[in-house]
Amino acid sequence: MSEPKPRLLIITADETLRLRLTELVKARDYPLFSATSDGAARDAVQGPMAALALLDAALPPDPLALCQTLSEHMSVLVLTCDDAETDAFYAAGAGDVSPLNTPDTALMRRAELLIRADRQRQTVTALERRWKQTFEYSRAIQLLINPATGAIVDANRAACAFYGYPIEQFRQKKLSDLDATPQHPISDASSTLYSFRHRTASGLLKGVKLYSSAIDVDGQTLLHTLVFDSSKRLIAEENVLEQRRLNEALRKTAAAVNSSLDLETVLDRILEEADEVMRGESINLALVEGEYARIVRKRGVAADPANPAFALERLRIDDLALLQRTFKSHRPAIISDTRLDPAWRMLAETDWIMSSLCAPIMDGETVLGFLTVDSSEPQHFQLRDAERLKTFADSVSTAIRNARMYEQLRTQAVELEARIQERTQQLETERRQLRSILESMTDAVIFTDFDGQNFIPIYLNDAARRLLGYSLDELVPARHILRGTDLSDDQIAALIARIEEGLFRDGTYSYTVRLRRKDGSTFDASATVSVVEPTGTGFSTVNVIRDITREMQLSAQKSQFVAYASHELRTPITNLKTRLYLLRKQPERLETHLAILDEVTDRMRRLVEGLLDISRFERGVIAIESRPRVLQQVIQQAVMVQTAEAERKGLSLRLTLPEEPIMIEMDEGRMLQVVTNLITNAINYTPAGGSISVRVVTARDRGGVPAYAIVEVEDTGIGISPEHIPHLFEPFYRVQSQIDGTGLGLPISKEIVELHGGRIGVESEPGQGSRFSFWLPIIRAERPDPAAGSPAAV
């Protein structure tokens, strides 16, 4: 079967030239369509793709710009009567330039040569795509090696990930550079594979087996080498030995720290054993005291009490990034390089610290303290070190808890001796048991006396004091537990009447109410009141109060999600039904209806993809596939795609980039999504005649080394009111306007930037335009001076 002939596009406003070209094309059975203006030609590009455009050089207003646009989609043959224009059209992307008086036969021969060249390019592109699928994108580790020199010509992504080298560095190495066994390779008797021990970029030794076969690449014979990882068994054996050593250390630790109930002795022994388990230049033990962590023991660098660093005994947890991360996550946290972490607090007495590891000491869900190990080398700590320190911290938490409980028990014993003359031992024991139960409860418990009009508090457990912020003495004068409610006096009286009725009828009553804490913050509470025992004037009750704010917020978010999805999907579904109805009634307008159906379904697809992205980000199931990339290339691609839309709206879109390439570890597709979102928003909210500026600058540390890249998208649009700015990055939040949108672009962009270790923000004033910007950490080309300090924007 012969290959179908491609479509041709004739673009001219000259009727005589159009008839001439149409007859030539039809005589050779080429399908064609024509355009008589610049706008019609640009619209035709969006339709069925043509293989060749025959462009009249005299077509107004700007045939050079039109040629450049068309050349991005098809081959272009320009017809001109001015030889001086030839070079300009070639520069604009024309495949060929022919005089208008060229004979018909010669003109069609030149056109068919361009068509054949286009087909050959398509064939080459298909072959390159097939090679990428079988080599570059394969999960198997593959190398191309020059057999004469041993040089690595190419490596696929799996090889880069396995060895830890970027592709540019791989191509500068030989196979022998990877080999950690200089002796001759040992052949495996059970196969034709050869066994080696290769060293990765991180210095890790891995056992590998290589199988090579000769292939021809561009006329050169190369070795196509498959690499098989055989190091799992060796790693497993090493892990077993490492675990045995750790178990022995933990056994010794448990015996040492649990041999005493004296807290000071326990703390000394914990630090002694931790110094044996962990490798670092400094290790300290801190105990949590409210919002602070108090350093109680130190060993190693700066452990001398005469040293100024030792004076930092009491640290605010929220002021130190490492402690804050550990406290909130209940998991170990690592700062691999303090110079690259923007949240690291650089102090004169700790400027020697290049990497730090911290693990929480937990008692159930409560953080008792922290074990922190510091090193003067960046990248010193790995995940395995974090797990070791966490295991050690878990093993000593019981000793700290027991020592603290022992101290508490000694204190309670002294207090009990003072009361023994007033109460019997049995009553005191029962009271302690009841208090322990109540104080250990996570729900707020309040005992009250009901005198017929008010519920007067007589006891609050610790959870109640934390929840409400009031002490018992502060609640008693109010004469009811609803002191902090927003209800009026009449509403409170009505609620008390309903509680009383429920207690008399069922002995218990449940209700929900919004309460206000002592500090002024409010929360939604679920309260259950139960009768305990009758009194002379009424009865005693126990009130159990639980903070259900988060539950109600989740319920509201669920309702908001359902309402939003229903609202956003209702309109396109209605349009779909309408167009299907019209399609049956008006089959002659099939193309019009199909175009609208495509637009509607594409809007539904974008909405569903946005909702899925938000859901995946919230559940943490989206993984960023990062690798080193030049940031300017991503920015240029986004601006190039949006330039046509900006010009269509009469906007000026300017791009300013530094000449020096900026390398960022990033997922190119996701980062392109962020930049496109910001530029699209700027276009949508900027009136005609306005301008949009896209800039990339760098922030340097105090040593002058680039630390961060800053991408800014600034417009002269309508701006944003101050009350909207705090909510712009919340899902489904949209400023009321005539611009269609889902309210998901900015929240998704925020998640992507933060997953890359950056942050995003906005500055705006109504009528003055907006500037969105985000920061990304730059890949360091070389290790900077440790004395350089923290980064400063320039």
mmCIF file of C-alpha atoms in Angstrom, residues 407-564:
data_model
loop_
_atom_site.group_PDB
_atom_site.id
_atom_site.type_symbol
_atom_site.label_atom_id
_atom_site.label_comp_id
_atom_site.label_asym_id
_atom_site.label_seq_id
_atom_site.Cartn_x
_atom_site.Cartn_y
_atom_site.Cartn_z
ATOM 1 C CA GLU A 407 11.738 11.677 92.012
ATOM 2 C CA GLN A 408 8.033 12.449 91.806
ATOM 3 C CA LEU A 409 7.220 9.565 94.094
ATOM 4 C CA ARG A 410 9.772 10.778 96.648
ATOM 5 C CA THR A 411 8.191 14.231 96.538
ATOM 6 C CA GLN A 412 4.696 12.797 96.918
ATOM 7 C CA ALA A 413 5.841 10.650 99.839
ATOM 8 C CA VAL A 414 7.010 13.754 101.708
ATOM 9 C CA GLU A 415 3.676 15.444 101.067
ATOM 10 C CA LEU A 416 1.738 12.386 102.190
ATOM 11 C CA GLU A 417 3.623 12.291 105.500
ATOM 12 C CA ALA A 418 2.322 15.830 106.267
ATOM 13 C CA ARG A 419 -1.288 14.752 105.645
ATOM 14 C CA ILE A 420 -1.217 11.378 107.339
ATOM 15 C CA GLN A 421 -2.685 12.866 110.585
ATOM 16 C CA GLU A 422 -5.801 14.136 108.756
ATOM 17 C CA ARG A 423 -6.647 11.278 106.458
ATOM 18 C CA THR A 424 -6.485 7.553 106.628
ATOM 19 C CA GLN A 425 -4.026 5.644 104.462
ATOM 20 C CA GLN A 426 -6.840 3.958 102.562
ATOM 21 C CA LEU A 427 -8.518 7.275 101.615
ATOM 22 C CA GLU A 428 -5.192 8.748 100.524
ATOM 23 C CA THR A 429 -4.428 5.704 98.391
ATOM 24 C CA GLU A 430 -7.832 5.868 96.685
ATOM 25 C CA ARG A 431 -7.424 9.598 96.085
ATOM 26 C CA ARG A 432 -3.975 9.145 94.511
ATOM 27 C CA GLN A 433 -5.298 6.426 92.254
ATOM 28 C CA LEU A 434 -8.219 8.580 91.134
ATOM 29 C CA ARG A 435 -5.944 11.576 90.562
ATOM 30 C CA SER A 436 -3.479 9.477 88.544
ATOM 31 C CA ILE A 437 -6.304 8.219 86.345
ATOM 32 C CA LEU A 438 -7.742 11.682 85.815
ATOM 33 C CA GLU A 439 -4.397 13.401 85.249
ATOM 34 C CA SER A 440 -3.327 10.766 82.726
ATOM 35 C CA MET A 441 -6.483 11.195 80.665
ATOM 36 C CA THR A 442 -6.123 13.123 77.403
ATOM 37 C CA ASP A 443 -9.704 14.439 77.607
ATOM 38 C CA ALA A 444 -10.491 17.382 79.898
ATOM 39 C CA VAL A 445 -12.340 16.291 83.055
ATOM 40 C CA ILE A 446 -14.162 18.806 85.285
ATOM 41 C CA PHE A 447 -16.087 17.928 88.462
ATOM 42 C CA THR A 448 -18.906 20.336 89.304
ATOM 43 C CA ASP A 449 -21.585 20.874 91.925
ATOM 44 C CA PHE A 450 -24.997 21.787 90.481
ATOM 45 C CA ASP A 451 -26.948 24.020 92.883
ATOM 46 C CA GLY A 452 -30.085 24.219 90.787
ATOM 47 C CA GLN A 453 -28.892 27.191 88.712
ATOM 48 C CA ASN A 454 -25.188 26.831 87.942
ATOM 49 C CA PHE A 455 -22.559 24.138 87.497
ATOM 50 C CA ILE A 456 -19.784 25.263 89.885
ATOM 51 C CA PRO A 457 -16.325 23.714 89.145
ATOM 52 C CA ILE A 458 -14.637 21.955 92.057
ATOM 53 C CA TYR A 459 -11.884 20.047 90.186
ATOM 54 C CA LEU A 460 -10.009 20.279 86.830
ATOM 55 C CA ASN A 461 -7.575 17.657 85.577
ATOM 56 C CA ASP A 462 -4.349 18.608 83.788
ATOM 57 C CA ALA A 463 -5.890 18.106 80.359
ATOM 58 C CA ALA A 464 -8.687 20.552 81.276
ATOM 59 C CA ARG A 465 -6.219 23.193 82.442
ATOM 60 C CA ARG A 466 -4.228 22.797 79.217
ATOM 61 C CA LEU A 467 -7.350 22.850 77.071
ATOM 62 C CA LEU A 468 -9.046 25.877 78.675
ATOM 63 C CA GLY A 469 -6.001 27.729 80.011
ATOM 64 C CA TYR A 470 -7.811 28.484 83.290
ATOM 65 C CA SER A 471 -6.953 27.297 86.765
ATOM 66 C CA LEU A 472 -9.690 26.129 89.111
ATOM 67 C CA ASP A 473 -9.562 29.416 91.058
ATOM 68 C CA GLU A 474 -10.162 31.371 87.867
ATOM 69 C CA LEU A 475 -13.213 29.291 86.885
ATOM 70 C CA VAL A 476 -14.989 29.266 90.276
ATOM 71 C CA PRO A 477 -15.992 32.979 90.252
ATOM 72 C CA ALA A 478 -17.780 32.440 86.920
ATOM 73 C CA ARG A 479 -19.957 29.817 88.663
ATOM 74 C CA HIS A 480 -20.204 27.678 85.516
ATOM 75 C CA ILE A 481 -17.859 25.827 83.135
ATOM 76 C CA LEU A 482 -19.107 27.838 80.148
ATOM 77 C CA ARG A 483 -17.071 30.911 81.090
ATOM 78 C CA GLY A 484 -15.341 31.020 77.725
ATOM 79 C CA THR A 485 -18.370 30.411 75.501
ATOM 80 C CA ASP A 486 -19.596 32.926 72.925
ATOM 81 C CA LEU A 487 -23.204 32.271 73.958
ATOM 82 C CA SER A 488 -25.289 35.051 75.441
ATOM 83 C CA ASP A 489 -26.576 34.838 79.036
ATOM 84 C CA ASP A 490 -30.010 33.769 77.792
ATOM 85 C CA GLN A 491 -28.518 31.074 75.584
ATOM 86 C CA ILE A 492 -26.369 29.802 78.466
ATOM 87 C CA ALA A 493 -29.417 29.645 80.708
ATOM 88 C CA ALA A 494 -31.333 27.704 78.055
ATOM 89 C CA LEU A 495 -28.429 25.280 77.596
ATOM 90 C CA ILE A 496 -28.158 24.689 81.371
ATOM 91 C CA ALA A 497 -31.887 23.965 81.463
ATOM 92 C CA ARG A 498 -31.513 21.356 78.690
ATOM 93 C CA ILE A 499 -28.552 19.774 80.536
ATOM 94 C CA GLU A 500 -30.525 19.621 83.770
ATOM 95 C CA GLU A 501 -33.510 18.041 82.016
ATOM 96 C CA GLY A 502 -31.304 15.431 80.345
ATOM 97 C CA LEU A 503 -29.559 14.577 83.633
ATOM 98 C CA PHE A 504 -32.828 14.094 85.479
ATOM 99 C CA ARG A 505 -34.214 11.967 82.642
ATOM 100 C CA ASP A 506 -31.211 9.861 81.576
ATOM 101 C CA GLY A 507 -28.457 10.631 84.068
ATOM 102 C CA THR A 508 -26.250 11.938 81.243
ATOM 103 C CA TYR A 509 -26.387 14.625 78.532
ATOM 104 C CA SER A 510 -24.134 15.397 75.551
ATOM 105 C CA TYR A 511 -23.830 18.645 73.604
ATOM 106 C CA THR A 512 -21.435 20.630 71.427
ATOM 107 C CA VAL A 513 -20.430 24.259 71.942
ATOM 108 C CA ARG A 514 -17.694 26.686 70.878
ATOM 109 C CA LEU A 515 -15.505 27.641 73.874
ATOM 110 C CA ARG A 516 -12.948 30.407 74.318
ATOM 111 C CA ARG A 517 -9.641 29.751 76.071
ATOM 112 C CA LYS A 518 -7.985 32.108 78.490
ATOM 113 C CA ASP A 519 -5.616 33.333 75.753
ATOM 114 C CA GLY A 520 -8.595 34.323 73.578
ATOM 115 C CA SER A 521 -8.381 31.453 71.062
ATOM 116 C CA THR A 522 -11.539 29.430 70.453
ATOM 117 C CA PHE A 523 -12.227 25.774 69.755
ATOM 118 C CA ASP A 524 -15.190 23.492 69.100
ATOM 119 C CA ALA A 525 -15.870 21.240 72.064
ATOM 120 C CA SER A 526 -17.855 18.044 72.555
ATOM 121 C CA ALA A 527 -19.044 17.783 76.182
ATOM 122 C CA THR A 528 -20.678 14.912 78.070
ATOM 123 C CA VAL A 529 -22.175 15.560 81.519
ATOM 124 C CA SER A 530 -22.956 12.650 83.877
ATOM 125 C CA VAL A 531 -24.443 12.586 87.369
ATOM 126 C CA VAL A 532 -22.000 11.332 90.040
ATOM 127 C CA GLU A 533 -23.915 11.632 93.308
ATOM 128 C CA PRO A 534 -26.689 13.751 94.872
ATOM 129 C CA THR A 535 -25.797 16.639 97.230
ATOM 130 C CA GLY A 536 -27.803 18.654 99.725
ATOM 131 C CA THR A 537 -29.011 21.188 97.157
ATOM 132 C CA GLY A 538 -28.596 19.307 93.885
ATOM 133 C CA PHE A 539 -26.053 16.812 92.606
ATOM 134 C CA SER A 540 -22.403 16.481 91.576
ATOM 135 C CA THR A 541 -21.485 15.924 87.944
ATOM 136 C CA VAL A 542 -18.457 14.922 85.942
ATOM 137 C CA ASN A 543 -17.937 16.798 82.657
ATOM 138 C CA VAL A 544 -15.741 15.259 79.971
ATOM 139 C CA ILE A 545 -14.739 17.816 77.312
ATOM 140 C CA ARG A 546 -12.921 17.017 74.098
ATOM 141 C CA ASP A 547 -11.532 19.374 71.453
ATOM 142 C CA ILE A 548 -13.252 18.443 68.167
ATOM 143 C CA THR A 549 -12.038 21.468 66.170
ATOM 144 C CA ARG A 550 -9.914 19.341 63.856
ATOM 145 C CA GLU A 551 -12.742 16.876 63.285
ATOM 146 C CA MET A 552 -15.128 19.695 62.366
ATOM 147 C CA GLN A 553 -12.514 21.274 60.116
ATOM 148 C CA LEU A 554 -12.030 17.959 58.323
ATOM 149 C CA SER A 555 -15.795 17.627 57.969
ATOM 150 C CA ALA A 556 -16.000 21.178 56.598
ATOM 151 C CA GLN A 557 -13.167 20.492 54.177
ATOM 152 C CA LYS A 558 -14.917 17.356 53.008
ATOM 153 C CA SER A 559 -18.148 19.295 52.480
ATOM 154 C CA GLN A 560 -16.223 22.068 50.721
ATOM 155 C CA PHE A 561 -14.535 19.530 48.445
ATOM 156 C CA VAL A 562 -17.840 17.854 47.518
ATOM 157 C CA ALA A 563 -19.568 21.208 46.970
ATOM 158 C CA TYR A 564 -16.650 22.535 44.931
#
